[in-house]
Amino acid sequence: MRSIIILTLLGFACSLNAGSAQADLVARYAMGKETIVLSYRDDQHIRVDRGQLGYSIINGDQAIAVLQQGGARVVMNVDEMGGILNNAQNEQQLTIPDSKAVSLTPTGQFSDVAGIKGRVYTASDGRAKYLTVLTDRADVVKASDGLRHFFRRFASSMKNERGNKLLALENAFNEQKDSGVLQVEGGFKLISISQQARPDNFYTPPPIGIQFPNQ
């Protein structure tokens, strides 16, 4: 699951105008050497920022990726990216484990991550075992649900067996009582979580296409 989390976030990567603001859940995660920021209002309003690399937005039925490439801003509809994602994954020969191979076993130990106490589990995906720290704290569970919804929406755009297996993998972990993810050994860790005011149009994607500086 560790590689699936990293792959999903790396594969998808937004402009901020004035508007009315609401208090949304904002969670910052370390992912390898990168920091990502999840802004979550509800399942219809999700944004994941990756700094200078770009960001991704779910706004209602829209799922949009905004990438910074060579000084240009590339805005893509994720549903139209399905074929590109399929081809890229076929080239990489990615293997996603079936949900039947996935398991979580409590170790009886606890760990503090970002000042939050969590239970330590041994996770197995049928190929490798590693430690993960989970919690039932409400705000962390909500943030993790937001990330899972984000994964689910972008996996749906793959429109192939890999996308379906990724959904099955997510569903297997979603049934855990401790479903708030604090840390996954080897590259995923919660840094901070808080309520912050985000304007409504923070979740509004720019027009599809390529935009160059000074345009």
PDB file of C-alpha atoms in Angstrom:
ATOM      1  CA  MET A   1       0.000   0.000   0.000  1.00  0.00           C
ATOM      2  CA  ARG A   2       2.969   2.332   0.659  1.00  0.00           C
ATOM      3  CA  SER A   3       3.936   2.369  -3.017  1.00  0.00           C
ATOM      4  CA  ILE A   4       0.319   2.830  -4.067  1.00  0.00           C
ATOM      5  CA  ILE A   5      -0.073   5.889  -1.851  1.00  0.00           C
ATOM      6  CA  ILE A   6       3.121   7.436  -3.199  1.00  0.00           C
ATOM      7  CA  LEU A   7       2.307   6.586  -6.813  1.00  0.00           C
ATOM      8  CA  THR A   8      -1.189   7.994  -6.568  1.00  0.00           C
ATOM      9  CA  LEU A   9      -0.064  11.291  -5.145  1.00  0.00           C
ATOM     10  CA  LEU A  10       2.937  11.665  -7.441  1.00  0.00           C
ATOM     11  CA  GLY A  11       0.891  10.944 -10.528  1.00  0.00           C
ATOM     12  CA  PHE A  12      -1.527  13.844 -10.065  1.00  0.00           C
ATOM     13  CA  ALA A  13      -0.740  17.198  -9.304  1.00  0.00           C
ATOM     14  CA  CYS A  14      -3.534  25.104  -8.681  1.00  0.00           C
ATOM     15  CA  SER A  15      -4.990  29.984  -8.948  1.00  0.00           C
ATOM     16  CA  LEU A  16      -6.564  31.634  -5.991  1.00  0.00           C
ATOM     17  CA  ASN A  17      -9.102  34.477  -6.361  1.00  0.00           C
ATOM     18  CA  ALA A  18     -11.211  36.387  -3.879  1.00  0.00           C
ATOM     19  CA  GLY A  19     -14.397  34.821  -2.522  1.00  0.00           C
ATOM     20  CA  SER A  20     -16.276  33.994   0.615  1.00  0.00           C
ATOM     21  CA  ALA A  21     -14.270  31.890   3.048  1.00  0.00           C
ATOM     22  CA  GLN A  22     -15.192  28.857   5.118  1.00  0.00           C
ATOM     23  CA  ALA A  23     -13.251  26.921   7.738  1.00  0.00           C
ATOM     24  CA  ASP A  24     -11.979  23.816   5.973  1.00  0.00           C
ATOM     25  CA  LEU A  25      -9.758  20.983   7.140  1.00  0.00           C
ATOM     26  CA  VAL A  26      -6.128  21.470   6.087  1.00  0.00           C
ATOM     27  CA  ALA A  27      -3.614  18.645   6.556  1.00  0.00           C
ATOM     28  CA  ARG A  28       0.071  18.721   5.631  1.00  0.00           C
ATOM     29  CA  TYR A  29       1.902  15.502   4.884  1.00  0.00           C
ATOM     30  CA  ALA A  30       5.550  14.650   4.242  1.00  0.00           C
ATOM     31  CA  MET A  31       5.817  12.323   1.267  1.00  0.00           C
ATOM     32  CA  GLY A  32       9.442  11.417   0.701  1.00  0.00           C
ATOM     33  CA  LYS A  33      11.243  14.752   0.284  1.00  0.00           C
ATOM     34  CA  GLU A  34       8.041  16.461  -0.792  1.00  0.00           C
ATOM     35  CA  THR A  35       5.318  18.169   1.260  1.00  0.00           C
ATOM     36  CA  ILE A  36       1.716  17.955   0.091  1.00  0.00           C
ATOM     37  CA  VAL A  37      -1.206  19.952   1.463  1.00  0.00           C
ATOM     38  CA  LEU A  38      -4.744  18.570   1.543  1.00  0.00           C
ATOM     39  CA  SER A  39      -7.582  21.102   1.746  1.00  0.00           C
ATOM     40  CA  TYR A  40     -10.892  19.362   2.399  1.00  0.00           C
ATOM     41  CA  ARG A  41     -14.366  20.892   2.751  1.00  0.00           C
ATOM     42  CA  ASP A  42     -16.406  17.871   1.693  1.00  0.00           C
ATOM     43  CA  ASP A  43     -16.271  15.149  -0.952  1.00  0.00           C
ATOM     44  CA  GLN A  44     -17.255  17.710  -3.596  1.00  0.00           C
ATOM     45  CA  HIS A  45     -14.520  20.195  -2.683  1.00  0.00           C
ATOM     46  CA  ILE A  46     -11.001  18.774  -2.348  1.00  0.00           C
ATOM     47  CA  ARG A  47      -7.659  20.245  -3.318  1.00  0.00           C
ATOM     48  CA  VAL A  48      -4.186  18.698  -3.041  1.00  0.00           C
ATOM     49  CA  ASP A  49      -1.251  21.101  -3.460  1.00  0.00           C
ATOM     50  CA  ARG A  50       2.289  20.036  -4.314  1.00  0.00           C
ATOM     51  CA  GLY A  51       4.097  23.357  -4.089  1.00  0.00           C
ATOM     52  CA  GLN A  52       5.760  24.481  -7.308  1.00  0.00           C
ATOM     53  CA  LEU A  53       4.831  21.216  -9.030  1.00  0.00           C
ATOM     54  CA  GLY A  54       1.137  22.097  -9.186  1.00  0.00           C
ATOM     55  CA  TYR A  55      -2.102  20.913  -7.647  1.00  0.00           C
ATOM     56  CA  SER A  56      -5.237  18.852  -8.220  1.00  0.00           C
ATOM     57  CA  ILE A  57      -8.863  19.763  -7.581  1.00  0.00           C
ATOM     58  CA  ILE A  58     -12.116  17.896  -7.172  1.00  0.00           C
ATOM     59  CA  ASN A  59     -15.057  20.258  -7.593  1.00  0.00           C
ATOM     60  CA  GLY A  60     -18.365  18.426  -7.909  1.00  0.00           C
ATOM     61  CA  ASP A  61     -18.123  16.183 -10.968  1.00  0.00           C
ATOM     62  CA  GLN A  62     -14.884  17.816 -12.102  1.00  0.00           C
ATOM     63  CA  ALA A  63     -11.469  16.314 -11.384  1.00  0.00           C
ATOM     64  CA  ILE A  64      -8.729  18.605 -12.659  1.00  0.00           C
ATOM     65  CA  ALA A  65      -4.921  18.372 -12.543  1.00  0.00           C
ATOM     66  CA  VAL A  66      -2.863  21.561 -12.811  1.00  0.00           C
ATOM     67  CA  LEU A  67       0.830  21.021 -13.581  1.00  0.00           C
ATOM     68  CA  GLN A  68       3.711  23.493 -13.804  1.00  0.00           C
ATOM     69  CA  GLN A  69       5.939  22.458 -16.704  1.00  0.00           C
ATOM     70  CA  GLY A  70       8.770  24.542 -18.145  1.00  0.00           C
ATOM     71  CA  GLY A  71       7.212  27.814 -17.054  1.00  0.00           C
ATOM     72  CA  ALA A  72       3.821  26.911 -18.501  1.00  0.00           C
ATOM     73  CA  ARG A  73       0.717  25.911 -16.586  1.00  0.00           C
ATOM     74  CA  VAL A  74      -0.975  22.798 -17.985  1.00  0.00           C
ATOM     75  CA  VAL A  75      -4.591  22.235 -16.922  1.00  0.00           C
ATOM     76  CA  MET A  76      -6.034  18.801 -17.699  1.00  0.00           C
ATOM     77  CA  ASN A  77      -9.350  17.050 -17.171  1.00  0.00           C
ATOM     78  CA  VAL A  78      -8.491  13.844 -15.323  1.00  0.00           C
ATOM     79  CA  ASP A  79     -11.182  11.810 -17.082  1.00  0.00           C
ATOM     80  CA  GLU A  80      -9.556  12.677 -20.401  1.00  0.00           C
ATOM     81  CA  MET A  81      -6.176  11.629 -18.965  1.00  0.00           C
ATOM     82  CA  GLY A  82      -7.327   8.028 -18.478  1.00  0.00           C
ATOM     83  CA  GLY A  83      -5.687   6.748 -21.645  1.00  0.00           C
ATOM     84  CA  ILE A  84      -2.417   8.543 -20.881  1.00  0.00           C
ATOM     85  CA  LEU A  85      -2.363   7.073 -17.378  1.00  0.00           C
ATOM     86  CA  ASN A  86      -3.088   3.607 -18.733  1.00  0.00           C
ATOM     87  CA  ASN A  87      -0.220   3.811 -21.232  1.00  0.00           C
ATOM     88  CA  ALA A  88       2.230   5.128 -18.626  1.00  0.00           C
ATOM     89  CA  GLN A  89       1.331   2.389 -16.172  1.00  0.00           C
ATOM     90  CA  ASN A  90       1.542  -0.317 -18.817  1.00  0.00           C
ATOM     91  CA  GLU A  91       5.080   0.840 -19.571  1.00  0.00           C
ATOM     92  CA  GLN A  92       5.987   0.669 -15.879  1.00  0.00           C
ATOM     93  CA  GLN A  93       4.392  -2.778 -15.438  1.00  0.00           C
ATOM     94  CA  LEU A  94       2.854  -1.672 -12.155  1.00  0.00           C
ATOM     95  CA  THR A  95       1.478  -4.502 -10.005  1.00  0.00           C
ATOM     96  CA  ILE A  96      -1.325  -3.570  -7.618  1.00  0.00           C
ATOM     97  CA  PRO A  97      -2.152  -6.248  -5.033  1.00  0.00           C
ATOM     98  CA  ASP A  98      -5.650  -7.684  -4.809  1.00  0.00           C
ATOM     99  CA  SER A  99      -7.618  -6.615  -1.726  1.00  0.00           C
ATOM    100  CA  LYS A 100      -7.636 -10.253  -0.510  1.00  0.00           C
ATOM    101  CA  ALA A 101      -3.858 -10.031  -0.032  1.00  0.00           C
ATOM    102  CA  VAL A 102      -4.059  -6.929   2.145  1.00  0.00           C
ATOM    103  CA  SER A 103      -4.058  -7.167   5.945  1.00  0.00           C
ATOM    104  CA  LEU A 104      -3.420  -5.056   9.046  1.00  0.00           C
ATOM    105  CA  THR A 105      -2.237  -6.583  12.330  1.00  0.00           C
ATOM    106  CA  PRO A 106      -2.063  -4.532  15.559  1.00  0.00           C
ATOM    107  CA  THR A 107       1.337  -4.659  17.282  1.00  0.00           C
ATOM    108  CA  GLY A 108       0.048  -3.499  20.677  1.00  0.00           C
ATOM    109  CA  GLN A 109       2.371  -0.494  20.507  1.00  0.00           C
ATOM    110  CA  PHE A 110       1.600   3.225  20.241  1.00  0.00           C
ATOM    111  CA  SER A 111       3.405   6.100  18.557  1.00  0.00           C
ATOM    112  CA  ASP A 112       3.019   9.898  18.578  1.00  0.00           C
ATOM    113  CA  VAL A 113       2.919  11.555  15.159  1.00  0.00           C
ATOM    114  CA  ALA A 114       2.389  15.326  14.853  1.00  0.00           C
ATOM    115  CA  GLY A 115       1.480  15.325  18.544  1.00  0.00           C
ATOM    116  CA  ILE A 116      -1.272  12.756  18.009  1.00  0.00           C
ATOM    117  CA  LYS A 117      -1.235   9.327  19.627  1.00  0.00           C
ATOM    118  CA  GLY A 118      -1.817   6.446  17.235  1.00  0.00           C
ATOM    119  CA  ARG A 119      -1.785   2.662  17.230  1.00  0.00           C
ATOM    120  CA  VAL A 120       0.999   0.878  15.383  1.00  0.00           C
ATOM    121  CA  TYR A 121       0.017  -1.839  12.911  1.00  0.00           C
ATOM    122  CA  THR A 122       1.979  -4.203  10.719  1.00  0.00           C
ATOM    123  CA  ALA A 123       0.661  -3.829   7.190  1.00  0.00           C
ATOM    124  CA  SER A 124       1.047  -6.527   4.550  1.00  0.00           C
ATOM    125  CA  ASP A 125       0.079  -6.322   0.893  1.00  0.00           C
ATOM    126  CA  GLY A 126       1.090  -9.890   0.055  1.00  0.00           C
ATOM    127  CA  ARG A 127       4.533  -8.792  -1.127  1.00  0.00           C
ATOM    128  CA  ALA A 128       6.062  -6.901   1.784  1.00  0.00           C
ATOM    129  CA  LYS A 129       5.424  -5.960   5.405  1.00  0.00           C
ATOM    130  CA  TYR A 130       5.900  -2.530   6.940  1.00  0.00           C
ATOM    131  CA  LEU A 131       4.650  -0.489   9.888  1.00  0.00           C
ATOM    132  CA  THR A 132       1.836   2.035   9.757  1.00  0.00           C
ATOM    133  CA  VAL A 133       0.403   4.288  12.468  1.00  0.00           C
ATOM    134  CA  LEU A 134      -3.370   4.778  12.530  1.00  0.00           C
ATOM    135  CA  THR A 135      -5.801   6.652  14.780  1.00  0.00           C
ATOM    136  CA  ASP A 136      -9.527   7.062  15.333  1.00  0.00           C
ATOM    137  CA  ARG A 137      -9.207  10.813  16.053  1.00  0.00           C
ATOM    138  CA  ALA A 138     -12.046  12.537  14.181  1.00  0.00           C
ATOM    139  CA  ASP A 139     -10.119  15.220  12.280  1.00  0.00           C
ATOM    140  CA  VAL A 140      -7.410  12.800  11.125  1.00  0.00           C
ATOM    141  CA  VAL A 141     -10.062  10.297  10.036  1.00  0.00           C
ATOM    142  CA  LYS A 142     -11.819  13.080   8.105  1.00  0.00           C
ATOM    143  CA  ALA A 143      -8.584  14.111   6.383  1.00  0.00           C
ATOM    144  CA  SER A 144      -7.796  10.485   5.522  1.00  0.00           C
ATOM    145  CA  ASP A 145     -11.315  10.050   4.153  1.00  0.00           C
ATOM    146  CA  GLY A 146     -10.699  13.117   1.997  1.00  0.00           C
ATOM    147  CA  LEU A 147      -7.462  11.624   0.663  1.00  0.00           C
ATOM    148  CA  ARG A 148      -9.160   8.294   0.036  1.00  0.00           C
ATOM    149  CA  HIS A 149     -11.955  10.017  -1.864  1.00  0.00           C
ATOM    150  CA  PHE A 150      -9.287  11.837  -3.856  1.00  0.00           C
ATOM    151  CA  PHE A 151      -7.526   8.528  -4.639  1.00  0.00           C
ATOM    152  CA  ARG A 152     -10.835   6.910  -5.528  1.00  0.00           C
ATOM    153  CA  ARG A 153     -11.836   9.711  -7.918  1.00  0.00           C
ATOM    154  CA  PHE A 154      -8.512   9.712  -9.723  1.00  0.00           C
ATOM    155  CA  ALA A 155      -8.303   5.909  -9.801  1.00  0.00           C
ATOM    156  CA  SER A 156     -11.762   5.842 -11.404  1.00  0.00           C
ATOM    157  CA  SER A 157     -10.358   7.836 -14.317  1.00  0.00           C
ATOM    158  CA  MET A 158      -7.941   4.979 -15.120  1.00  0.00           C
ATOM    159  CA  LYS A 159     -10.882   2.966 -16.466  1.00  0.00           C
ATOM    160  CA  ASN A 160      -8.980  -0.325 -16.397  1.00  0.00           C
ATOM    161  CA  GLU A 161      -8.195  -3.296 -14.166  1.00  0.00           C
ATOM    162  CA  ARG A 162      -5.471  -1.419 -12.311  1.00  0.00           C
ATOM    163  CA  GLY A 163      -7.909   1.319 -11.397  1.00  0.00           C
ATOM    164  CA  ASN A 164     -10.410  -1.258 -10.154  1.00  0.00           C
ATOM    165  CA  LYS A 165      -7.753  -3.019  -8.050  1.00  0.00           C
ATOM    166  CA  LEU A 166      -6.681   0.280  -6.546  1.00  0.00           C
ATOM    167  CA  LEU A 167     -10.290   0.917  -5.532  1.00  0.00           C
ATOM    168  CA  ALA A 168     -10.499  -2.555  -3.992  1.00  0.00           C
ATOM    169  CA  LEU A 169      -7.287  -1.920  -2.067  1.00  0.00           C
ATOM    170  CA  GLU A 170      -8.653   1.350  -0.696  1.00  0.00           C
ATOM    171  CA  ASN A 171     -11.908  -0.332   0.336  1.00  0.00           C
ATOM    172  CA  ALA A 172     -10.016  -3.010   2.270  1.00  0.00           C
ATOM    173  CA  PHE A 173      -8.361  -0.391   4.479  1.00  0.00           C
ATOM    174  CA  ASN A 174     -11.423   1.850   4.701  1.00  0.00           C
ATOM    175  CA  GLU A 175     -13.180  -0.680   6.965  1.00  0.00           C
ATOM    176  CA  GLN A 176     -10.598  -0.216   9.747  1.00  0.00           C
ATOM    177  CA  LYS A 177     -11.834   1.377  13.001  1.00  0.00           C
ATOM    178  CA  ASP A 178      -8.555   3.277  13.159  1.00  0.00           C
ATOM    179  CA  SER A 179      -8.908   4.683   9.658  1.00  0.00           C
ATOM    180  CA  GLY A 180      -7.020   7.919  10.232  1.00  0.00           C
ATOM    181  CA  VAL A 181      -3.556   7.585   8.676  1.00  0.00           C
ATOM    182  CA  LEU A 182      -0.751   9.221  10.664  1.00  0.00           C
ATOM    183  CA  GLN A 183       2.254   7.508   9.096  1.00  0.00           C
ATOM    184  CA  VAL A 184       3.200   4.799   6.613  1.00  0.00           C
ATOM    185  CA  GLU A 185       6.754   3.498   7.005  1.00  0.00           C
ATOM    186  CA  GLY A 186       8.990   4.563   4.158  1.00  0.00           C
ATOM    187  CA  GLY A 187       7.489   7.778   2.922  1.00  0.00           C
ATOM    188  CA  PHE A 188       4.164   9.144   4.229  1.00  0.00           C
ATOM    189  CA  LYS A 189       3.693  11.108   7.469  1.00  0.00           C
ATOM    190  CA  LEU A 190       1.261  13.673   8.851  1.00  0.00           C
ATOM    191  CA  ILE A 191       3.018  16.959   9.717  1.00  0.00           C
ATOM    192  CA  SER A 192       0.104  19.069  10.938  1.00  0.00           C
ATOM    193  CA  ILE A 193      -3.676  19.328  10.814  1.00  0.00           C
ATOM    194  CA  SER A 194      -5.929  22.316  11.487  1.00  0.00           C
ATOM    195  CA  GLN A 195      -9.050  24.229  10.480  1.00  0.00           C
ATOM    196  CA  GLN A 196      -8.363  27.116   8.084  1.00  0.00           C
ATOM    197  CA  ALA A 197     -10.528  29.533   6.125  1.00  0.00           C
ATOM    198  CA  ARG A 198     -10.561  28.776   2.400  1.00  0.00           C
ATOM    199  CA  PRO A 199     -12.534  30.928  -0.080  1.00  0.00           C
ATOM    200  CA  ASP A 200     -15.102  29.131  -2.201  1.00  0.00           C
ATOM    201  CA  ASN A 201     -13.152  29.706  -5.412  1.00  0.00           C
ATOM    202  CA  PHE A 202     -10.038  28.103  -3.899  1.00  0.00           C
ATOM    203  CA  TYR A 203     -11.658  24.909  -5.214  1.00  0.00           C
ATOM    204  CA  THR A 204     -12.501  26.361  -8.644  1.00  0.00           C
ATOM    205  CA  PRO A 205     -10.134  25.050 -11.356  1.00  0.00           C
ATOM    206  CA  PRO A 206      -8.774  27.286 -14.117  1.00  0.00           C
ATOM    207  CA  PRO A 207      -9.812  26.703 -17.757  1.00  0.00           C
ATOM    208  CA  ILE A 208      -8.543  23.553 -19.475  1.00  0.00           C
ATOM    209  CA  GLY A 209      -5.506  24.125 -21.659  1.00  0.00           C
ATOM    210  CA  ILE A 210      -1.923  25.383 -21.612  1.00  0.00           C
ATOM    211  CA  GLN A 211      -1.172  28.850 -20.303  1.00  0.00           C
ATOM    212  CA  PHE A 212       2.198  30.537 -20.753  1.00  0.00           C
ATOM    213  CA  PRO A 213       3.617  33.398 -18.667  1.00  0.00           C
ATOM    214  CA  ASN A 214       2.260  36.892 -19.472  1.00  0.00           C
ATOM    215  CA  GLN A 215      -0.822  35.447 -21.172  1.00  0.00           C
TER     216      GLN A 215
END
